[in-house]
Tab-separated table of C-alpha atoms in Angstrom:
chain	number	residue	atom	x	y	z
A	1	MET	CA	4.150	136.778	66.125
A	2	GLN	CA	1.656	139.008	64.294
A	3	GLU	CA	-0.002	141.828	66.162
A	4	ALA	CA	-3.647	141.404	67.148
A	5	THR	CA	-5.809	144.326	68.241
A	6	PHE	CA	-8.592	144.113	70.799
A	7	LEU	CA	-11.081	146.844	71.729
A	8	LEU	CA	-11.138	146.909	75.513
A	9	ARG	CA	-12.380	149.526	77.874
A	10	PRO	CA	-9.470	151.219	79.715
A	11	VAL	CA	-9.356	149.986	83.290
A	12	ARG	CA	-6.449	151.861	84.802
A	13	ASP	CA	-3.941	154.635	84.299
A	14	PRO	CA	-0.430	154.191	82.881
A	15	PRO	CA	1.796	152.229	82.760
A	16	TYR	CA	0.047	151.039	79.605
A	17	VAL	CA	1.429	147.485	79.574
A	18	LEU	CA	-1.214	145.159	81.028
A	19	ARG	CA	-0.848	141.492	81.948
A	20	ILE	CA	-3.776	139.264	80.995
A	21	GLU	CA	-2.427	135.767	81.742
A	22	GLU	CA	-4.161	135.672	85.118
A	23	CYS	CA	-7.483	136.745	83.566
A	24	LEU	CA	-7.658	133.853	81.109
A	25	PRO	CA	-8.561	130.171	81.478
A	26	PRO	CA	-5.419	128.029	81.990
A	27	ALA	CA	-5.716	126.444	78.549
A	28	VAL	CA	-5.661	129.870	76.915
A	29	ALA	CA	-3.235	131.595	79.264
A	30	GLY	CA	-0.310	129.534	78.037
A	31	CYS	CA	-0.701	130.990	74.557
A	32	PHE	CA	-0.176	134.453	76.006
A	33	ALA	CA	2.676	133.578	78.373
A	34	ALA	CA	5.242	135.561	76.381
A	35	SER	CA	2.852	138.305	75.239
A	36	ARG	CA	1.651	141.664	76.495
A	37	LEU	CA	-1.278	143.909	75.745
A	38	ARG	CA	-0.398	147.531	75.043
A	39	ARG	CA	-3.279	149.922	75.549
A	40	HIS	CA	-3.457	152.955	73.288
A	41	ASP	CA	-5.175	156.257	73.992
A	42	ASP	CA	-8.278	155.197	72.048
A	43	GLY	CA	-8.716	152.100	74.201
A	44	ALA	CA	-7.398	149.633	71.644
A	45	VAL	CA	-4.917	147.089	72.936
A	46	THR	CA	-2.174	145.589	70.772
A	47	MET	CA	-0.695	142.199	71.561
A	48	THR	CA	3.058	142.191	70.998
A	49	GLY	CA	5.808	139.609	71.365
A	50	SER	CA	8.597	139.390	73.904
A	51	HIS	CA	9.997	142.727	74.981
A	52	ALA	CA	13.647	143.572	75.703
A	53	VAL	CA	14.974	146.857	77.064
A	54	VAL	CA	18.569	147.605	76.085
A	55	VAL	CA	20.296	150.129	78.325
A	56	GLY	CA	22.930	151.929	76.257
A	57	GLY	CA	22.886	153.010	72.628
A	58	GLY	CA	26.514	152.393	71.676
A	59	ILE	CA	27.805	149.770	69.272
A	60	GLY	CA	27.217	146.902	71.703
A	61	GLY	CA	23.735	148.064	72.673
A	62	LEU	CA	22.561	148.613	69.114
A	63	SER	CA	24.045	145.266	68.058
A	64	ALA	CA	22.128	143.536	70.849
A	65	ALA	CA	18.922	145.352	69.937
A	66	LEU	CA	19.334	144.349	66.299
A	67	ALA	CA	20.108	140.724	67.170
A	68	LEU	CA	16.951	140.472	69.292
A	69	HIS	CA	14.846	142.429	66.802
A	70	ARG	CA	15.800	139.973	64.063
A	71	ARG	CA	14.536	137.185	66.337
A	72	GLY	CA	11.123	138.771	66.688
A	73	TRP	CA	11.645	140.620	69.962
A	74	ARG	CA	10.209	144.067	70.482
A	75	VAL	CA	13.173	146.177	71.590
A	76	THR	CA	13.492	149.469	73.416
A	77	VAL	CA	16.891	151.170	73.531
A	78	LEU	CA	17.408	153.691	76.337
A	79	GLU	CA	20.325	156.062	75.790
A	80	ARG	CA	21.371	158.768	78.255
A	81	ALA	CA	22.773	161.134	75.603
A	82	PRO	CA	20.355	163.645	74.054
A	83	GLU	CA	20.970	162.145	70.603
A	84	LEU	CA	22.033	158.730	69.375
A	85	ARG	CA	25.525	159.039	68.002
A	86	GLU	CA	28.905	157.421	68.547
A	87	ILE	CA	31.692	159.721	69.611
A	88	GLY	CA	35.275	158.733	69.092
A	89	ALA	CA	37.466	158.006	66.127
A	90	GLY	CA	38.093	154.749	64.307
A	91	LEU	CA	38.280	151.091	65.153
A	92	THR	CA	39.459	147.845	63.647
A	93	LEU	CA	36.930	145.087	63.071
A	94	MET	CA	38.743	141.761	63.135
A	95	ALA	CA	37.420	138.687	61.339
A	96	ASN	CA	35.278	137.658	64.316
A	97	ALA	CA	33.543	141.042	64.386
A	98	MET	CA	32.906	140.861	60.650
A	99	ARG	CA	31.375	137.411	61.007
A	100	GLY	CA	29.146	138.775	63.739
A	101	LEU	CA	28.047	141.658	61.538
A	102	ASP	CA	27.373	139.173	58.732
A	103	ALA	CA	25.064	137.321	61.131
A	104	LEU	CA	23.286	140.629	61.854
A	105	GLY	CA	22.802	141.251	58.127
A	106	LEU	CA	25.173	144.226	58.024
A	107	GLY	CA	28.360	142.639	56.673
A	108	PRO	CA	28.050	143.868	53.068
A	109	ALA	CA	27.158	147.430	54.114
A	110	VAL	CA	30.043	147.574	56.585
A	111	ARG	CA	32.506	146.282	53.988
A	112	ARG	CA	31.369	148.963	51.550
A	113	SER	CA	31.827	151.631	54.213
A	114	GLY	CA	35.209	150.622	55.640
A	115	HIS	CA	38.698	149.841	54.442
A	116	SER	CA	40.152	146.350	54.225
A	117	GLU	CA	43.250	146.105	56.376
A	118	THR	CA	46.477	146.784	54.497
A	119	PRO	CA	49.711	144.935	55.282
A	120	GLY	CA	51.228	146.305	58.461
A	121	GLY	CA	52.947	145.207	61.632
A	122	ILE	CA	55.047	146.559	64.479
A	123	ARG	CA	57.856	149.121	64.268
A	124	THR	CA	60.232	150.941	66.565
A	125	SER	CA	60.118	154.706	66.914
A	126	THR	CA	62.923	154.973	64.331
A	127	GLY	CA	60.805	153.126	61.778
A	128	ARG	CA	62.556	149.759	61.926
A	129	TRP	CA	60.141	146.898	61.332
A	130	LEU	CA	60.034	144.335	64.112
A	131	SER	CA	57.269	142.275	62.568
A	132	ARG	CA	55.186	142.444	59.407
A	133	VAL	CA	51.653	141.142	59.118
A	134	ASP	CA	50.615	139.701	55.773
A	135	GLY	CA	46.986	140.742	55.401
A	136	GLU	CA	46.357	138.187	52.668
A	137	ALA	CA	47.769	135.384	54.809
A	138	MET	CA	45.505	136.426	57.668
A	139	THR	CA	42.513	136.445	55.330
A	140	ARG	CA	43.353	132.987	54.001
A	141	LEU	CA	43.655	131.677	57.544
A	142	LEU	CA	40.429	133.191	58.858
A	143	GLY	CA	38.319	133.281	55.704
A	144	THR	CA	37.548	137.000	55.909
A	145	THR	CA	39.549	140.200	56.182
A	146	ALA	CA	39.823	142.719	58.994
A	147	LEU	CA	38.421	146.184	58.377
A	148	GLY	CA	39.092	149.742	59.501
A	149	ILE	CA	35.984	151.887	59.939
A	150	HIS	CA	34.954	155.072	61.707
A	151	ARG	CA	32.917	154.436	64.836
A	152	ALA	CA	30.259	156.893	63.727
A	153	THR	CA	29.823	155.036	60.429
A	154	LEU	CA	29.312	151.661	62.106
A	155	HIS	CA	26.979	153.258	64.630
A	156	ARG	CA	24.879	154.776	61.847
A	157	LEU	CA	24.563	151.450	60.019
A	158	LEU	CA	23.385	149.727	63.193
A	159	ARG	CA	20.991	152.545	64.007
A	160	GLU	CA	19.434	152.537	60.550
A	161	ALA	CA	18.754	148.793	60.776
A	162	LEU	CA	16.445	149.291	63.778
A	163	PRO	CA	12.915	150.714	63.908
A	164	THR	CA	13.103	154.392	64.767
A	165	THR	CA	10.442	153.845	67.420
A	166	ALA	CA	12.847	151.581	69.320
A	167	LEU	CA	15.360	154.345	70.056
A	168	HIS	CA	14.853	156.656	73.035
A	169	THR	CA	17.394	159.323	73.944
A	170	GLY	CA	17.733	161.565	76.966
A	171	THR	CA	16.823	158.704	79.330
A	172	GLU	CA	19.105	158.369	82.348
A	173	VAL	CA	18.708	154.926	83.899
A	174	ILE	CA	18.957	154.994	87.687
A	175	ASP	CA	17.989	151.469	88.725
A	176	VAL	CA	17.064	148.010	87.485
A	177	VAL	CA	14.897	145.618	89.484
A	178	THR	CA	14.546	142.010	88.395
A	179	GLY	CA	12.011	139.359	89.292
A	180	PRO	CA	11.459	135.749	88.276
A	181	ALA	CA	9.342	136.622	85.228
A	182	ASP	CA	10.404	140.112	84.163
A	183	ALA	CA	12.415	143.183	85.143
A	184	GLU	CA	11.806	146.895	85.569
A	185	VAL	CA	14.091	149.707	84.425
A	186	ARG	CA	13.694	152.978	86.284
A	187	TYR	CA	14.924	156.146	84.653
A	188	HIS	CA	14.648	159.927	84.448
A	189	ARG	CA	13.666	161.684	81.263
A	190	ASP	CA	13.545	165.467	81.090
A	191	GLY	CA	13.827	165.433	84.861
A	192	THR	CA	10.736	163.262	85.282
A	193	PRO	CA	10.983	159.788	86.832
A	194	ASP	CA	9.514	156.926	84.839
A	195	ALA	CA	9.831	153.172	84.459
A	196	VAL	CA	9.402	150.441	81.879
A	197	ARG	CA	8.928	146.708	82.382
A	198	ALA	CA	10.358	144.074	80.085
A	199	ASP	CA	10.906	140.353	79.785
A	200	LEU	CA	14.643	140.966	79.446
A	201	VAL	CA	16.983	143.840	80.278
A	202	VAL	CA	20.339	144.091	78.517
A	203	GLY	CA	22.991	146.185	80.233
A	204	ALA	CA	25.129	147.611	77.435
A	205	ASP	CA	25.933	150.922	79.099
A	206	GLY	CA	29.699	150.794	78.996
A	207	VAL	CA	32.575	150.582	81.420
A	208	HIS	CA	30.766	152.763	83.979
A	209	SER	CA	27.602	150.657	83.682
A	210	VAL	CA	24.723	151.661	85.935
A	211	VAL	CA	23.129	148.263	85.328
A	212	ARG	CA	26.254	146.479	86.565
A	213	THR	CA	26.559	148.785	89.561
A	214	ARG	CA	22.939	148.229	90.589
A	215	ARG	CA	22.647	144.484	89.978
A	216	TRP	CA	26.250	143.338	90.590
A	217	ARG	CA	26.743	145.254	93.810
A	218	GLN	CA	29.782	143.245	94.935
A	219	SER	CA	31.673	143.963	91.707
A	220	PRO	CA	34.567	146.414	92.162
A	221	PRO	CA	34.626	149.532	89.989
A	222	PRO	CA	36.693	149.749	86.789
A	223	ALA	CA	40.439	149.942	87.349
A	224	TYR	CA	42.975	152.200	85.689
A	225	ALA	CA	45.204	150.116	83.422
A	226	GLY	CA	48.216	152.437	83.745
A	227	SER	CA	48.046	154.250	80.396
A	228	THR	CA	46.344	157.294	78.944
A	229	ALA	CA	45.469	157.511	75.247
A	230	TRP	CA	44.839	160.089	72.541
A	231	ARG	CA	42.989	159.427	69.279
A	232	ALA	CA	41.706	161.250	66.238
A	233	ALA	CA	40.298	160.591	62.763
A	234	ILE	CA	41.634	162.962	60.107
A	235	GLU	CA	41.483	163.581	56.384
A	236	TRP	CA	44.472	161.846	54.807
A	237	PRO	CA	44.631	161.066	51.081
A	238	GLU	CA	47.803	158.959	51.062
A	239	PRO	CA	47.941	155.231	51.820
A	240	VAL	CA	49.310	154.193	55.212
A	241	PRO	CA	49.870	150.728	56.687
A	242	SER	CA	47.826	149.404	59.579
A	243	ALA	CA	50.721	149.516	61.982
A	244	ILE	CA	51.743	150.072	65.582
A	245	THR	CA	54.989	151.726	66.661
A	246	TRP	CA	56.441	151.026	70.088
A	247	GLY	CA	58.631	153.337	72.132
A	248	ARG	CA	59.614	153.004	75.786
A	249	GLY	CA	56.328	153.057	77.700
A	250	SER	CA	54.541	154.453	74.655
A	251	GLU	CA	53.014	153.547	71.323
A	252	PHE	CA	51.510	155.162	68.237
A	253	GLY	CA	49.185	153.435	65.787
A	254	MET	CA	47.449	154.210	62.514
A	255	VAL	CA	44.502	152.587	60.724
A	256	PRO	CA	43.150	153.611	57.285
A	257	LEU	CA	39.369	154.052	57.373
A	258	GLY	CA	38.579	153.833	53.672
A	259	ASP	CA	36.825	157.168	53.189
A	260	GLY	CA	39.858	159.376	52.725
A	261	ARG	CA	40.509	159.362	56.452
A	262	VAL	CA	43.005	157.786	58.815
A	263	TYR	CA	42.507	156.958	62.456
A	264	TRP	CA	45.555	157.464	64.665
A	265	PHE	CA	46.061	156.805	68.331
A	266	GLY	CA	48.832	157.256	70.852
A	267	ALA	CA	49.265	155.955	74.385
A	268	VAL	CA	51.816	156.437	77.178
A	269	ASN	CA	52.304	155.307	80.751
A	270	ALA	CA	50.994	158.084	82.979
A	271	PRO	CA	49.185	158.746	86.253
A	272	PRO	CA	45.383	158.782	85.872
A	273	GLY	CA	43.349	161.940	85.423
A	274	GLY	CA	45.876	163.993	83.494
A	275	HIS	CA	44.845	166.592	80.920
A	276	THR	CA	46.526	169.527	79.215
A	277	ALA	CA	45.197	172.692	77.624
A	278	ASP	CA	46.421	171.535	74.190
A	279	GLU	CA	46.342	167.753	73.868
A	280	LEU	CA	47.565	167.867	70.269
A	281	GLU	CA	50.681	169.750	71.326
A	282	THR	CA	51.221	167.127	74.014
A	283	CYS	CA	51.104	164.443	71.319
A	284	ARG	CA	53.602	166.377	69.205
A	285	LYS	CA	56.022	166.501	72.110
A	286	LEU	CA	55.619	162.772	72.718
A	287	PHE	CA	55.561	161.452	69.140
A	288	GLY	CA	56.616	164.321	66.863
A	289	THR	CA	60.161	163.022	66.352
A	290	TRP	CA	59.115	159.461	65.522
A	291	HIS	CA	59.319	157.995	62.023
A	292	ASP	CA	57.231	159.146	59.065
A	293	PRO	CA	54.343	159.631	58.575
A	294	ILE	CA	53.687	160.204	62.291
A	295	PRO	CA	54.830	163.877	62.363
A	296	ALA	CA	52.797	164.579	59.218
A	297	LEU	CA	49.679	162.908	60.656
A	298	LEU	CA	49.931	165.097	63.739
A	299	ALA	CA	50.501	168.189	61.585
A	300	ALA	CA	47.299	167.399	59.666
A	301	THR	CA	45.226	167.091	62.859
A	302	ALA	CA	43.062	169.906	64.192
A	303	PRO	CA	43.376	170.402	67.972
A	304	GLU	CA	39.637	169.947	68.487
A	305	ALA	CA	39.741	166.530	66.782
A	306	VAL	CA	41.912	165.004	69.517
A	307	LEU	CA	40.229	162.966	72.232
A	308	ARG	CA	42.015	161.904	75.404
A	309	ASN	CA	40.886	159.152	77.757
A	310	ASP	CA	42.459	157.108	80.504
A	311	ILE	CA	42.362	153.393	79.709
A	312	LEU	CA	40.120	151.512	82.141
A	313	HIS	CA	39.247	147.847	82.409
A	314	LEU	CA	37.422	145.403	84.679
A	315	ALA	CA	40.380	143.948	86.526
A	316	ALA	CA	38.174	141.578	88.554
A	317	PRO	CA	36.223	139.291	86.191
A	318	LEU	CA	32.520	138.985	86.925
A	319	PRO	CA	31.341	135.586	88.212
A	320	SER	CA	28.378	135.725	85.832
A	321	TYR	CA	26.959	137.980	83.120
A	322	VAL	CA	23.383	137.104	84.155
A	323	ARG	CA	21.255	138.084	87.147
A	324	GLY	CA	17.649	136.978	86.812
A	325	ARG	CA	16.197	138.671	83.741
A	326	VAL	CA	19.179	141.042	83.416
A	327	VAL	CA	22.255	140.351	81.265
A	328	LEU	CA	25.417	142.338	80.610
A	329	LEU	CA	27.387	142.626	77.390
A	330	GLY	CA	30.251	144.606	75.908
A	331	ASP	CA	32.236	146.905	78.181
A	332	ALA	CA	29.571	146.612	80.877
A	333	ALA	CA	30.475	142.919	81.162
A	334	HIS	CA	34.165	142.741	80.265
A	335	ALA	CA	35.739	146.145	79.618
A	336	MET	CA	39.231	145.443	78.297
A	337	THR	CA	42.306	147.361	77.240
A	338	PRO	CA	42.519	148.080	73.494
A	339	ASN	CA	45.779	146.198	72.909
A	340	LEU	CA	44.207	143.387	70.860
A	341	GLY	CA	41.662	145.578	69.046
A	342	GLN	CA	38.854	143.347	70.341
A	343	GLY	CA	36.600	145.651	72.369
A	344	ALA	CA	33.944	146.201	69.706
A	345	GLY	CA	34.400	142.689	68.342
A	346	GLN	CA	33.625	141.067	71.676
A	347	ALA	CA	30.534	143.251	72.125
A	348	ILE	CA	29.297	142.197	68.682
A	349	GLU	CA	29.954	138.543	69.515
A	350	ASP	CA	27.968	138.988	72.744
A	351	ALA	CA	25.053	140.456	70.827
A	352	VAL	CA	24.941	137.712	68.192
A	353	VAL	CA	25.056	134.938	70.785
A	354	LEU	CA	22.394	136.631	72.917
A	355	GLY	CA	20.062	136.888	69.930
A	356	ALA	CA	20.671	133.254	69.001
A	357	VAL	CA	20.003	131.779	72.442
A	358	CYS	CA	16.912	133.971	72.916
A	359	ALA	CA	15.329	132.979	69.602
A	360	ALA	CA	12.412	131.263	71.367
A	361	GLY	CA	11.377	134.506	73.056
A	362	ALA	CA	10.413	135.063	76.676
A	363	ASP	CA	8.925	131.640	77.323
A	364	GLU	CA	9.755	129.291	80.166
A	365	SER	CA	13.079	128.417	78.501
A	366	LEU	CA	14.499	131.954	78.793
A	367	PRO	CA	16.452	131.323	82.045
A	368	THR	CA	18.114	128.343	80.372
A	369	ALA	CA	18.860	130.479	77.321
A	370	LEU	CA	20.495	133.173	79.433
A	371	ALA	CA	22.581	130.551	81.229
A	372	ALA	CA	23.732	129.355	77.805
A	373	TYR	CA	24.690	132.927	76.889
A	374	ASP	CA	26.796	133.194	80.032
A	375	ALA	CA	28.451	129.820	79.406
A	376	GLN	CA	29.294	130.681	75.805
A	377	ARG	CA	30.434	134.250	76.250
A	378	ARG	CA	32.028	134.670	79.663
A	379	PRO	CA	35.021	132.303	79.301
A	380	ARG	CA	36.038	133.591	75.857
A	381	SER	CA	35.544	137.305	76.517
A	382	GLN	CA	37.332	137.194	79.868
A	383	ALA	CA	40.228	135.223	78.382
A	384	ILE	CA	40.607	137.831	75.645
A	385	ALA	CA	40.442	140.625	78.232
A	386	ARG	CA	43.293	138.987	80.163
A	387	ALA	CA	45.311	138.538	76.972
A	388	ALA	CA	44.780	142.180	75.997
A	389	PHE	CA	46.055	143.351	79.367
A	390	ARG	CA	49.145	141.112	79.116
A	391	THR	CA	49.810	142.366	75.594
A	392	GLY	CA	49.788	145.939	76.827
A	393	ARG	CA	52.197	145.101	79.639
A	394	TYR	CA	54.904	143.683	77.371
A	395	GLY	CA	54.011	145.985	74.471
A	396	GLN	CA	53.150	149.630	74.999
A	397	GLN	CA	53.888	149.724	78.733
A	398	LEU	CA	57.341	148.124	78.714
A	399	ARG	CA	59.986	150.708	79.703
A	400	ASN	CA	63.149	148.984	80.914
A	401	PRO	CA	65.746	149.319	78.109
A	402	LEU	CA	67.049	145.764	78.541
A	403	ALA	CA	63.528	144.339	78.575
A	404	VAL	CA	62.595	146.383	75.502
A	405	ALA	CA	65.678	145.175	73.633
A	406	ALA	CA	64.962	141.543	74.545
A	407	ARG	CA	61.313	141.862	73.481
A	408	ASN	CA	62.227	143.461	70.162
A	409	THR	CA	64.785	140.761	69.420
A	410	LEU	CA	62.276	138.024	70.215
A	411	ILE	CA	59.671	139.579	67.915
A	412	ARG	CA	62.170	139.966	65.065
A	413	LEU	CA	63.150	136.310	65.351
A	414	THR	CA	59.560	135.035	65.390
A	415	PRO	CA	58.601	133.538	61.989
A	416	ALA	CA	55.902	135.510	60.183
A	417	ARG	CA	53.604	132.476	60.009
A	418	THR	CA	53.833	131.990	63.769
A	419	ALA	CA	53.048	135.666	64.383
A	420	VAL	CA	50.000	135.518	62.088
A	421	ARG	CA	48.666	132.418	63.838
A	422	ALA	CA	49.192	134.008	67.255
A	423	MET	CA	47.137	137.022	66.211
A	424	ALA	CA	44.498	134.967	64.430
A	425	ARG	CA	43.517	132.887	67.443
A	426	TYR	CA	41.635	135.794	68.998
A	427	ALA	CA	39.717	136.477	65.774
A	428	ASP	CA	38.934	132.804	65.108
A	429	TRP	CA	35.254	132.706	66.048
A	430	GLN	CA	32.109	131.518	64.319
A	431	PRO	CA	28.562	132.689	65.148
A	432	PRO	CA	26.233	130.025	66.568
A	433	ALA	CA	24.692	127.825	63.881
A	434	ALA	CA	21.255	129.254	64.654
A	435	ALA	CA	22.514	132.812	64.085
């Protein structure tokens, strides 16, 4: 919808978004059902299209904002941090995530910025291969390759695809109120309370989602999955495989990022809340005697580059991702353990589907569109979350020596083609035809 400007005399103080449907004859009001008038300081009023507020400026939130923006929605992203940036290290974008980014128009840029997955697999701490993954076979099966990329790089590409006026930092959301026709987000900015109304509110504010807490009051809080993890992205000029190494109740993984860097991560069974003065030294004690190049990767890591986080997930699946004009996506909806490498991919899928079903804007069909989003996304994302948790239980978290030996033998005896197909089923997803 093109913008139209009207010169009207100001009639009231902020908020500046005025409804005019009730002031128009019925035959005309329908044309404005999904529109708003925004009054400027000079008294001019601009008619804009449907408006969505996205709470959270991470990968899922920016993906949702971009998906809606490409469908003609006016989007506002509210991020609590003082600046929009993605902290963390690297991630793997499986074929489903890459298809989602293709649908958002970012596939080519992401491929130029990341590193196509190299052959890899699973090893023991001595370096013995339990299973090898043929990257080319996976690509042939799924039609596109997986990719390693730094989180900050993907975040920047998403951010640059949005209007700068859509991004608002330093806004701490404290409540969301929804009605039959719109919703209101209440927040603090620079210590001052404020609010914004929108046709749609997207809760993309992570595992500790305020939106989920306020609108899904019966939902239990995130649960500790039983493991703590360290991660870092470092300069590393030599090629490494995309591989995971399992010990007893522990694992270490590495992913090339394509810009002269490697992302590594380690995880162990541990009580929650633990921290040490030197997390890198802790990693050296845990993994420093494992096979090459793990000791060398740790030796090349600066202590300040290491991040440590307990692994949390939503152990109790939500009964719906939709409440009125409020929807959840990404970790806010289905926070999962990282054992399938699908956290970011599922958030991107959420965003693409949300944009597709909301293509008609905030008209009378929006409730039906949001129900379609819930029906398409909740079963798949929750099934993958369950599978990720199970994978962690028999993978990284397995400690009993007899159970470990039996698992390793079973993996070694599994044909490579069967292993590839088992992995591929989680990445086998196509965006909606309208995307």
